[in-house]
Short mmCIF file of C-alpha atoms in Angstrom, two decimals:
data_model
loop_
_atom_site.label_atom_id
_atom_site.label_comp_id
_atom_site.label_asym_id
_atom_site.label_seq_id
_atom_site.Cartn_x
_atom_site.Cartn_y
_atom_site.Cartn_z
CA MET A 1 0.06 -0.14 0.01
CA THR A 2 1.35 3.50 -1.17
CA PRO A 3 1.44 6.59 0.71
CA VAL A 4 -1.26 7.92 -1.63
CA GLU A 5 -3.23 4.73 -1.27
CA LEU A 6 -2.92 4.82 2.49
CA SER A 7 -4.42 8.48 2.40
CA ARG A 8 -7.34 7.28 0.74
CA THR A 9 -7.96 4.50 3.03
CA VAL A 10 -7.83 7.02 5.96
CA LEU A 11 -10.40 9.18 3.99
CA CYS A 12 -12.49 6.10 3.74
CA ALA A 13 -12.44 5.33 7.58
CA VAL A 14 -13.39 8.95 8.14
CA ARG A 15 -16.52 8.47 5.55
CA ARG A 16 -17.57 5.00 7.21
CA ALA A 17 -17.40 6.53 10.92
CA VAL A 18 -19.58 9.42 9.47
CA ASP A 19 -21.91 7.41 7.54
CA ASP A 20 -22.40 5.12 10.97
CA GLY A 21 -23.14 7.96 13.08
CA GLU A 22 -19.81 7.92 15.03
CA LEU A 23 -18.30 11.02 14.10
CA SER A 24 -20.59 14.47 12.96
CA VAL A 25 -17.82 16.13 10.49
CA ALA A 26 -17.50 17.21 7.21
CA VAL A 27 -14.85 14.55 5.45
CA PRO A 28 -11.87 16.47 4.77
CA ALA A 29 -10.49 16.57 1.18
CA ARG A 30 -7.17 14.76 2.10
CA ALA A 31 -5.52 13.10 4.91
CA VAL A 32 -1.66 13.77 5.58
CA VAL A 33 0.25 10.42 5.79
CA THR A 34 3.78 10.33 6.68
CA PRO A 35 6.63 8.17 8.21
CA PRO A 36 6.22 8.44 11.88
CA GLY A 37 7.90 11.04 13.74
CA PRO A 38 10.14 10.56 17.23
CA GLY A 39 8.03 8.46 19.61
CA GLY A 40 5.86 7.04 16.72
CA ARG A 41 5.35 3.46 15.55
CA GLY A 42 4.89 1.34 12.62
CA ASP A 43 5.13 2.28 8.98
CA TYR A 44 3.41 5.41 8.60
CA ALA A 45 1.39 8.08 10.83
CA THR A 46 -1.45 10.61 10.35
CA ASN A 47 -2.85 13.47 12.61
CA ILE A 48 -6.39 13.19 10.69
CA ALA A 49 -7.86 12.65 14.31
CA LEU A 50 -6.43 15.93 15.76
CA GLN A 51 -7.55 17.71 12.64
CA LEU A 52 -11.34 16.35 13.25
CA ALA A 53 -11.43 16.81 17.25
CA ARG A 54 -12.58 20.33 17.29
CA PRO A 55 -15.47 20.01 14.59
CA ALA A 56 -16.43 16.57 15.99
CA GLY A 57 -16.73 18.41 19.44
CA ARG A 58 -14.85 14.96 20.77
CA PRO A 59 -10.94 15.00 22.37
CA ALA A 60 -8.65 13.91 19.62
CA ARG A 61 -7.62 10.43 21.34
CA GLN A 62 -11.49 9.47 21.33
CA VAL A 63 -11.71 10.57 17.51
CA ALA A 64 -8.43 8.39 16.89
CA GLU A 65 -10.08 5.30 18.73
CA ILE A 66 -13.12 5.52 16.55
CA LEU A 67 -11.10 5.53 13.15
CA ARG A 68 -8.64 3.01 14.38
CA SER A 69 -11.74 0.58 14.54
CA HIS A 70 -12.22 1.25 11.23
CA LEU A 71 -8.57 1.08 9.84
CA ARG A 72 -8.17 -2.03 11.29
CA ASP A 73 -10.67 -3.91 9.06
CA THR A 74 -8.88 -2.73 5.88
CA THR A 75 -7.23 -5.01 3.57
CA GLY A 76 -3.69 -4.50 3.96
CA VAL A 77 -3.32 -2.83 7.38
CA ALA A 78 -1.81 -5.23 10.15
CA ASP A 79 -2.39 -3.03 13.14
CA VAL A 80 -3.18 0.76 14.20
CA GLU A 81 -1.94 2.26 17.43
CA ILE A 82 -2.69 5.47 18.88
CA THR A 83 0.37 7.59 20.32
CA GLY A 84 0.56 10.96 21.81
CA PRO A 85 -2.59 13.50 21.85
CA GLY A 86 -3.86 11.18 19.02
CA PHE A 87 -1.70 10.25 16.35
CA LEU A 88 -2.79 7.12 14.31
CA ASN A 89 0.51 4.91 13.71
CA ILE A 90 -0.30 2.44 11.02
CA HIS A 91 1.59 -0.83 10.47
CA LEU A 92 1.06 -2.48 6.84
CA GLU A 93 0.89 -6.05 6.49
CA GLY A 94 4.06 -7.81 5.44
CA SER A 95 7.09 -5.93 4.66
CA GLY A 96 5.65 -4.23 1.35
CA ALA A 97 5.63 -0.66 2.71
CA THR A 98 8.97 0.36 1.23
CA ALA A 99 8.57 -1.66 -1.98
CA SER A 100 5.08 0.00 -2.60
CA LEU A 101 6.49 3.54 -2.25
CA VAL A 102 9.25 2.60 -4.78
CA ARG A 103 6.97 1.20 -7.16
CA GLU A 104 4.60 4.34 -6.63
CA ILE A 105 7.66 6.73 -7.30
CA LEU A 106 8.99 4.64 -10.43
CA GLN A 107 5.47 4.23 -12.01
CA GLY A 108 5.10 8.03 -11.64
CA GLY A 109 8.30 8.39 -13.48
CA GLY A 110 8.87 11.70 -15.54
CA GLY A 111 6.55 14.39 -16.88
CA TYR A 112 7.57 16.59 -14.06
CA ALA A 113 8.36 19.68 -16.26
CA SER A 114 5.37 19.50 -18.65
CA GLY A 115 3.27 22.92 -18.75
CA ARG A 116 6.34 24.91 -17.82
CA ARG A 117 6.11 28.84 -18.41
CA SER A 118 8.88 31.33 -18.45
CA ILE A 119 8.16 34.77 -17.09
CA LEU A 120 11.92 35.76 -16.95
CA ARG A 121 13.37 38.60 -18.66
CA THR A 122 16.76 37.93 -17.40
CA GLY A 123 19.41 35.50 -18.79
CA ILE A 124 18.27 33.02 -16.14
CA ASN A 125 16.39 30.60 -18.17
CA SER A 126 13.48 28.48 -17.14
CA GLY A 127 15.63 25.37 -16.77
CA PRO A 128 15.97 22.06 -18.59
CA ALA A 129 14.57 21.49 -22.09
CA VAL A 130 11.64 19.13 -22.04
CA ASP A 131 10.72 17.12 -25.19
CA SER A 132 7.21 16.77 -26.33
CA SER A 133 6.38 13.90 -24.03
CA GLY A 134 6.96 16.26 -21.12
CA ASP A 135 10.11 14.30 -20.06
CA ILE A 136 13.27 16.16 -19.26
CA ASP A 137 16.42 16.41 -21.38
CA SER A 138 18.80 16.23 -18.27
CA THR A 139 21.59 15.74 -20.74
CA ARG A 140 22.08 19.47 -21.21
CA ASP A 141 24.31 21.11 -18.54
CA GLU A 142 24.21 25.10 -18.75
CA ASN A 143 26.58 26.02 -15.97
CA SER A 144 29.78 26.73 -17.87
CA THR A 145 31.73 29.10 -15.72
CA ASP A 146 34.82 27.65 -14.19
CA VAL A 147 35.29 29.00 -10.97
CA GLY A 148 37.43 26.94 -8.37
CA GLY A 149 35.61 23.89 -9.05
CA SER A 150 32.81 24.10 -11.74
CA THR A 151 29.36 21.76 -11.15
CA ASP A 152 29.91 21.43 -15.11
CA ALA A 153 33.27 19.84 -15.37
CA ASP A 154 32.75 16.30 -16.93
CA PRO A 155 34.74 13.95 -14.61
CA ASP A 156 32.72 11.00 -16.13
CA THR A 157 34.65 10.84 -19.59
CA ASP A 158 38.09 9.76 -18.34
CA ALA A 159 40.62 7.96 -20.60
CA ASP A 160 40.98 5.35 -17.77
CA GLY A 161 37.70 3.85 -18.37
CA HIS A 162 36.79 2.95 -14.53
CA THR A 163 33.46 1.72 -13.76
CA ASP A 164 33.26 1.97 -10.18
CA VAL A 165 31.98 -1.79 -9.85
CA ASP A 166 34.75 -2.32 -7.40
CA ARG A 167 33.47 0.82 -5.13
CA GLU A 168 36.64 1.12 -2.55
CA ALA A 169 37.21 4.12 -4.32
CA ASP A 170 34.34 5.53 -2.48
CA VAL A 171 36.20 5.37 0.81
CA ASP A 172 38.89 7.90 -0.43
CA SER A 173 36.47 10.22 -2.09
CA ASP A 174 34.26 10.39 0.89
CA ALA A 175 37.35 11.18 2.94
CA ALA A 176 38.09 14.23 0.76
CA VAL A 177 34.31 15.50 1.34
CA ASP A 178 35.00 15.12 5.30
CA HIS A 179 38.06 17.24 5.09
CA GLY A 180 36.43 19.66 3.33
CA ALA A 181 38.71 19.33 0.25
CA ALA A 182 37.31 19.68 -3.67
CA VAL A 183 35.52 16.51 -4.49
CA ASP A 184 36.71 14.41 -7.31
CA HIS A 185 34.02 11.41 -7.58
CA GLY A 186 35.25 10.73 -10.70
CA ALA A 187 35.99 7.07 -10.06
CA ASP A 188 32.83 7.02 -8.32
CA VAL A 189 30.49 7.62 -11.24
CA ASP A 190 30.46 5.82 -14.62
CA ARG A 191 33.69 6.69 -16.61
CA ASP A 192 33.16 5.03 -19.87
CA ALA A 193 34.81 7.30 -22.26
CA ASP A 194 32.89 6.57 -24.98
CA ALA A 195 29.62 6.32 -23.25
CA ALA A 196 26.84 8.79 -24.46
CA PRO A 197 24.68 10.60 -21.86
CA ASP A 198 21.42 9.42 -23.33
CA ALA A 199 22.48 5.71 -23.63
CA ASP A 200 21.12 5.22 -20.02
CA PRO A 201 19.06 1.97 -19.73
CA ALA A 202 18.06 2.57 -16.15
CA PRO A 203 14.54 3.66 -16.36
CA ASP A 204 13.76 0.94 -18.86
CA ALA A 205 15.34 -1.65 -16.45
CA VAL A 206 12.80 -0.76 -13.92
CA THR A 207 9.57 0.11 -16.03
CA ALA A 208 9.05 -0.77 -19.56
CA THR A 209 6.14 1.26 -20.28
CA ARG A 210 5.39 4.76 -20.17
CA PRO A 211 4.03 6.12 -16.97
CA THR A 212 0.18 6.38 -16.77
CA ILE A 213 -0.22 7.93 -13.42
CA PRO A 214 0.75 11.56 -12.38
CA PRO A 215 4.54 11.88 -11.10
CA TYR A 216 4.95 11.12 -7.56
CA GLY A 217 3.73 13.94 -4.93
CA HIS A 218 1.26 15.12 -7.27
CA ALA A 219 -2.05 15.83 -5.45
CA PRO A 220 -5.30 17.62 -5.99
CA THR A 221 -4.76 19.94 -2.99
CA LEU A 222 -5.24 22.86 -4.74
CA GLN A 223 -7.68 21.37 -7.76
CA GLY A 224 -9.55 24.12 -9.62
CA ARG A 225 -7.82 27.12 -7.71
CA VAL A 226 -6.53 29.94 -9.75
CA ILE A 227 -3.54 31.41 -7.68
CA PRO A 228 -2.57 35.10 -8.44
CA LEU A 229 1.09 35.90 -8.01
CA ARG A 230 1.41 39.77 -8.37
CA VAL A 231 5.34 40.36 -8.33
CA PRO A 232 7.47 43.50 -8.83
CA TYR A 233 9.76 43.91 -11.72
CA GLU A 234 12.78 42.23 -9.90
CA VAL A 235 14.73 39.07 -10.76
CA ARG A 236 14.47 37.17 -7.91
CA ALA A 237 10.49 37.62 -7.50
CA GLU A 238 10.44 36.38 -11.15
CA VAL A 239 12.27 33.61 -10.44
CA VAL A 240 10.40 32.53 -7.48
CA ALA A 241 7.03 33.15 -9.50
CA ASP A 242 8.30 31.15 -12.44
CA SER A 243 9.03 28.14 -10.07
CA LEU A 244 5.75 28.35 -8.21
CA VAL A 245 3.95 27.97 -11.60
CA ARG A 246 5.04 24.59 -11.76
CA ILE A 247 4.90 23.49 -8.12
CA ILE A 248 1.28 24.96 -7.86
CA ALA A 249 0.33 23.02 -10.97
CA THR A 250 1.25 20.17 -9.17
CA GLN A 251 -1.26 20.70 -6.75
CA GLY A 252 -4.08 20.67 -9.31
CA GLY A 253 -3.86 24.65 -9.31
CA ARG A 254 -3.17 27.00 -11.70
CA ALA A 255 -0.71 30.54 -10.72
CA GLU A 256 -1.46 33.55 -13.00
CA VAL A 257 1.35 35.87 -12.82
CA ASP A 258 1.21 39.71 -12.98
CA HIS A 259 3.58 42.63 -12.76
CA VAL A 260 3.15 45.32 -10.91
CA ARG A 261 4.38 48.95 -10.60
CA PRO A 262 6.15 50.54 -7.47
CA GLY A 263 3.45 51.38 -4.83
CA GLU A 264 0.78 48.49 -6.07
CA ARG A 265 -0.26 45.47 -4.00
CA VAL A 266 1.86 42.53 -4.34
CA ASP A 267 1.42 38.65 -3.52
CA LEU A 268 5.43 37.93 -3.58
CA ARG A 269 8.18 40.20 -2.68
CA PRO A 270 10.86 38.15 -1.54
CA VAL A 271 14.32 40.12 -0.44
CA PRO A 272 16.02 41.04 -3.58
CA ALA A 273 19.56 39.79 -4.51
CA PRO A 274 22.27 42.26 -3.90
CA GLU A 275 23.67 41.66 -7.26
CA ASP A 276 22.76 40.14 -10.82
CA PRO A 277 23.04 36.70 -10.31
CA ALA A 278 23.21 36.06 -14.25
CA PRO A 279 27.06 35.70 -14.12
CA LEU A 280 26.61 32.40 -12.37
CA GLY A 281 25.03 30.56 -14.99
CA PRO A 282 21.28 29.45 -15.53
CA ASP A 283 21.36 26.67 -12.89
CA ALA A 284 23.54 28.00 -10.12
CA ALA A 285 21.63 31.34 -10.45
CA ARG A 286 18.34 30.01 -10.10
CA TRP A 287 19.53 27.83 -6.77
CA ALA A 288 21.21 31.11 -5.39
CA LEU A 289 17.71 32.59 -5.49
CA LEU A 290 15.43 29.89 -4.57
CA TYR A 291 17.20 28.04 -1.80
CA PRO A 292 17.04 30.63 0.84
CA ALA A 293 13.61 31.50 2.67
CA PRO A 294 11.93 34.58 1.06
CA HIS A 295 12.86 36.54 3.97
CA ASP A 296 16.57 35.79 3.81
CA ARG A 297 18.89 37.87 1.22
CA PRO A 298 20.36 35.28 -1.09
CA ARG A 299 24.05 35.13 -1.51
CA ILE A 300 25.42 35.64 -5.09
CA THR A 301 28.82 33.98 -4.93
CA ALA A 302 30.71 31.65 -6.59
CA ASP A 303 30.56 29.01 -3.78
CA HIS A 304 27.22 28.09 -5.94
CA LEU A 305 29.62 26.66 -8.43
CA LEU A 306 31.95 24.43 -6.60
CA GLN A 307 32.28 21.04 -6.46
CA ARG A 308 32.38 20.73 -2.89
CA GLU A 309 30.29 18.95 -0.07
CA SER A 310 29.71 22.29 1.46
CA ASN A 311 27.73 23.18 -1.77
CA PRO A 312 23.80 21.94 -1.40
CA LEU A 313 23.29 22.49 -5.36
CA PHE A 314 26.32 20.20 -6.07
CA ARG A 315 25.37 17.62 -3.53
CA VAL A 316 21.51 17.40 -5.03
CA ARG A 317 22.84 17.17 -8.84
CA TYR A 318 25.54 14.69 -8.06
CA ALA A 319 23.23 12.54 -5.73
CA HIS A 320 21.12 12.07 -9.13
CA ALA A 321 24.09 11.45 -11.32
CA ARG A 322 25.16 8.91 -8.96
CA ALA A 323 21.31 7.16 -9.05
CA ARG A 324 21.96 7.25 -12.83
CA ALA A 325 25.68 5.72 -12.60
CA LEU A 326 24.13 3.11 -10.26
CA GLY A 327 21.74 2.06 -13.00
CA ARG A 328 24.35 1.87 -15.60
CA ASN A 329 26.79 -0.08 -13.75
CA ALA A 330 24.25 -2.76 -12.56
CA VAL A 331 23.41 -3.27 -16.23
CA ARG A 332 26.94 -4.10 -16.60
CA LEU A 333 26.92 -6.67 -13.71
CA GLY A 334 23.73 -8.09 -15.35
CA PHE A 335 21.29 -7.36 -12.87
CA ASP A 336 18.19 -4.73 -12.82
CA ALA A 337 15.88 -2.72 -10.48
CA VAL A 338 13.14 -4.43 -8.55
CA SER A 339 11.52 -2.93 -5.57
CA GLY A 340 11.50 -5.21 -2.58
CA ASP A 341 12.36 -5.61 1.14
CA LEU A 342 15.13 -3.44 2.66
CA ALA A 343 14.86 -4.11 6.17
CA ASP A 344 18.25 -5.28 6.48
CA VAL A 345 19.72 -2.30 5.25
CA THR A 346 19.70 0.45 8.00
CA ALA A 347 21.20 3.34 6.07
CA ALA A 348 18.03 2.79 3.65
CA ALA A 349 15.71 4.02 6.59
CA PRO A 350 16.37 8.00 6.37
CA LEU A 351 16.17 7.74 2.53
CA VAL A 352 12.73 5.77 2.69
CA ARG A 353 11.77 8.35 5.09
CA ALA A 354 12.81 11.39 3.17
CA LEU A 355 11.14 9.99 0.07
CA ALA A 356 8.04 9.17 1.69
CA GLU A 357 7.95 12.94 2.82
CA TYR A 358 8.39 14.32 -0.18
CA PRO A 359 4.55 14.89 -1.50
CA ASN A 360 3.87 16.81 1.98
CA ALA A 361 7.12 19.04 1.04
CA LEU A 362 5.47 19.84 -2.41
CA THR A 363 2.03 20.40 -0.77
CA GLN A 364 3.74 22.91 1.81
CA ALA A 365 5.84 24.41 -1.11
CA ALA A 366 2.46 25.02 -3.07
CA ALA A 367 0.61 26.28 -0.07
CA HIS A 368 2.97 28.61 1.33
CA ARG A 369 4.30 30.10 -2.13
CA ALA A 370 7.84 28.86 -0.79
CA PRO A 371 9.77 26.83 -3.14
CA ASP A 372 12.61 26.92 -0.66
CA ARG A 373 11.10 24.29 1.27
CA LEU A 374 11.17 22.06 -1.95
CA ALA A 375 14.87 22.91 -2.49
CA ARG A 376 15.56 22.25 0.97
CA HIS A 377 13.78 18.51 0.94
CA LEU A 378 15.96 17.78 -2.32
CA VAL A 379 18.97 18.48 -0.05
CA ALA A 380 17.83 15.93 2.54
CA VAL A 381 16.55 13.34 -0.22
CA ALA A 382 20.21 13.62 -1.54
CA ASP A 383 22.35 13.62 1.27
CA ALA A 384 20.05 10.04 2.26
CA LEU A 385 20.83 8.80 -1.20
CA LEU A 386 24.70 9.62 -0.83
CA ALA A 387 24.91 7.78 2.36
CA PHE A 388 23.10 4.81 1.05
CA GLN A 389 24.62 4.49 -2.27
CA HIS A 390 27.64 2.28 -1.07
CA THR A 391 25.09 -0.59 -0.50
CA VAL A 392 23.66 -0.74 -3.86
CA LEU A 393 26.34 -2.58 -5.74
CA PRO A 394 27.62 -6.21 -5.09
CA LEU A 395 31.59 -6.01 -3.70
CA GLY A 396 34.27 -8.24 -4.87
CA ASP A 397 33.01 -11.69 -5.78
CA GLU A 398 29.67 -11.28 -4.33
CA LYS A 399 26.98 -12.14 -6.61
CA PRO A 400 23.73 -9.88 -7.27
CA SER A 401 20.91 -10.85 -5.20
CA ALA A 402 17.45 -9.86 -4.59
CA ALA A 403 18.49 -7.43 -1.82
CA HIS A 404 20.75 -5.85 -4.68
CA ARG A 405 17.98 -5.44 -6.88
CA ALA A 406 15.73 -3.85 -4.05
CA ARG A 407 18.56 -1.60 -3.05
CA LEU A 408 19.16 -0.38 -6.86
CA ALA A 409 15.31 0.30 -6.84
CA LEU A 410 15.18 2.67 -3.90
CA ALA A 411 18.34 4.46 -5.65
CA VAL A 412 16.79 4.89 -8.74
CA ALA A 413 13.44 6.03 -7.20
CA ALA A 414 15.45 8.69 -5.42
CA GLY A 415 16.94 9.75 -8.59
CA THR A 416 13.90 10.29 -10.11
CA VAL A 417 12.50 12.07 -7.25
CA LEU A 418 15.60 14.91 -7.48
CA ALA A 419 15.12 15.16 -11.10
CA GLY A 420 11.67 15.75 -10.67
CA GLY A 421 12.05 18.22 -7.88
CA LEU A 422 15.11 19.96 -9.59
CA SER A 423 12.90 20.39 -13.00
CA LEU A 424 10.21 22.07 -10.83
CA LEU A 425 12.82 24.68 -9.92
CA GLY A 426 13.87 24.90 -13.19
CA ILE A 427 17.24 23.48 -12.74
CA SER A 428 18.58 20.86 -14.96
CA ALA A 429 19.52 17.27 -13.49
CA PRO A 430 22.71 15.98 -15.58
CA ASP A 431 23.16 12.14 -15.93
CA TYR A 432 26.73 12.98 -16.06
CA LEU A 433 28.53 15.20 -13.53
#
C-alpha cells in the first residue's frame, strides 16, 4: 500500500465513521500520511484525529479510537496504534511498505516539467529542456563558468575507463568530502569515455512502459483554484514566481503571474538579490535565488559553482548523477532494479523517510508559496541517497541478489524524485557530473 493509497484509506475510514453516525464532521479533502516522527511506531502516521477533534466536539484520542476500529478492518493494514495526543500509527501487512513506495515513484516516472512557463526577462532561463512527452532533457548542462571547481566539469569521461564496480574508491572520495577538500568523485561515477549521456538503460530496467499515473508527489490539494501571483519587476521575485507556476500545478492549481508597478499591492516580494546572479549561469543562479527563504537575502557568490560537499546544489545534482550511474553499472553487472524488502539495510531508513515525505514538502511549498521548502527537501533526499549508495552494488566476488535489486530500485527512485524536484525549480539534472 502506497502513501497515496493509505491516505485514501484513512479518508474512507472517516467516511464510514460519519455514515455510521460515530462522527458528525465534514469529510476532509485529504489526509496527510507521513512516516512516524520521534516516538511514533509503525510504517506511517496521520494526524487526522487531531484535525477532526474540534469540529467533532470530541477529544482527539476519542476520535482516534473511532477511526482505529475502521482502519483495522482494511485489507493491507496489520495494526493501528494511537500515540501522543491522538496520532494514528499504522502498521502495514508484511514488509511491503517500502516496496510500494518505490513502485509508486517509479510508475509516476517523468513528466515533471510539463506545462512550464517562463516569465523571466533575464539570462536566467526556465531550466532544462522538455520534449513533447514532457520528459526532462537532463543531458544538457548549462553552467559553463569555471570558478574554483565548476559543477559542469565532466569527470565522467576519463581515458582510464573506470566503472565503479569496485567501489573501494568511494572511501577515498568520501574522506575528501569530510576534510572539506574539492571532491573528485570521478572514480565513483561511471567513467566510460565512449558512453553517450543518453544511453542510460536504468529507467527501462525498472519500468518498460510509459507512466500512466501522475508523477509522484502530485496531489489535488489546490484542484481548480486560480492563484494570483502579483510580483514586482525584480529578478528574484520573477524566478520565485516562475517556479511556483510549476509547483502549484502539481497540486492541481493554476498560478497567474502579473507584474505590478511600484506602490501597487504584491503577493510575492522576496528580499531582492544584492547583485545580478546571471554570471553564475542559469542553474546556479536559480538555486542561489530559490534556496534561501523569501525573507533571507540570497548569496550571489561563486560558492554555488564549486564541486564541494559544502555546496547544496552540487550535492543534489551529484546524488542524481550517482543514481543514474548505479543503474548503468548494475546493467553491466547483469541485474536490474526490482522493488522489494530493505529491512536489512539500516542506511535505507533515512532515504525511505525522505522520499515518503516528498509529497508533503511539495504540498507545503505550494501552499506557502515557498519553493525554498522544496529545495531544502531535495537536499535531504540527496544526503540520504549519498549515505545509502555504497550498499547498492555487489562487492568483490559477491553475486547480485534480490537485496541488491531492491536497493537499486530505491536508489533509482531517489534519482527520479531529485530530477523531478529540480525540474520544478527550473534546474537541470545531468546524468553525468
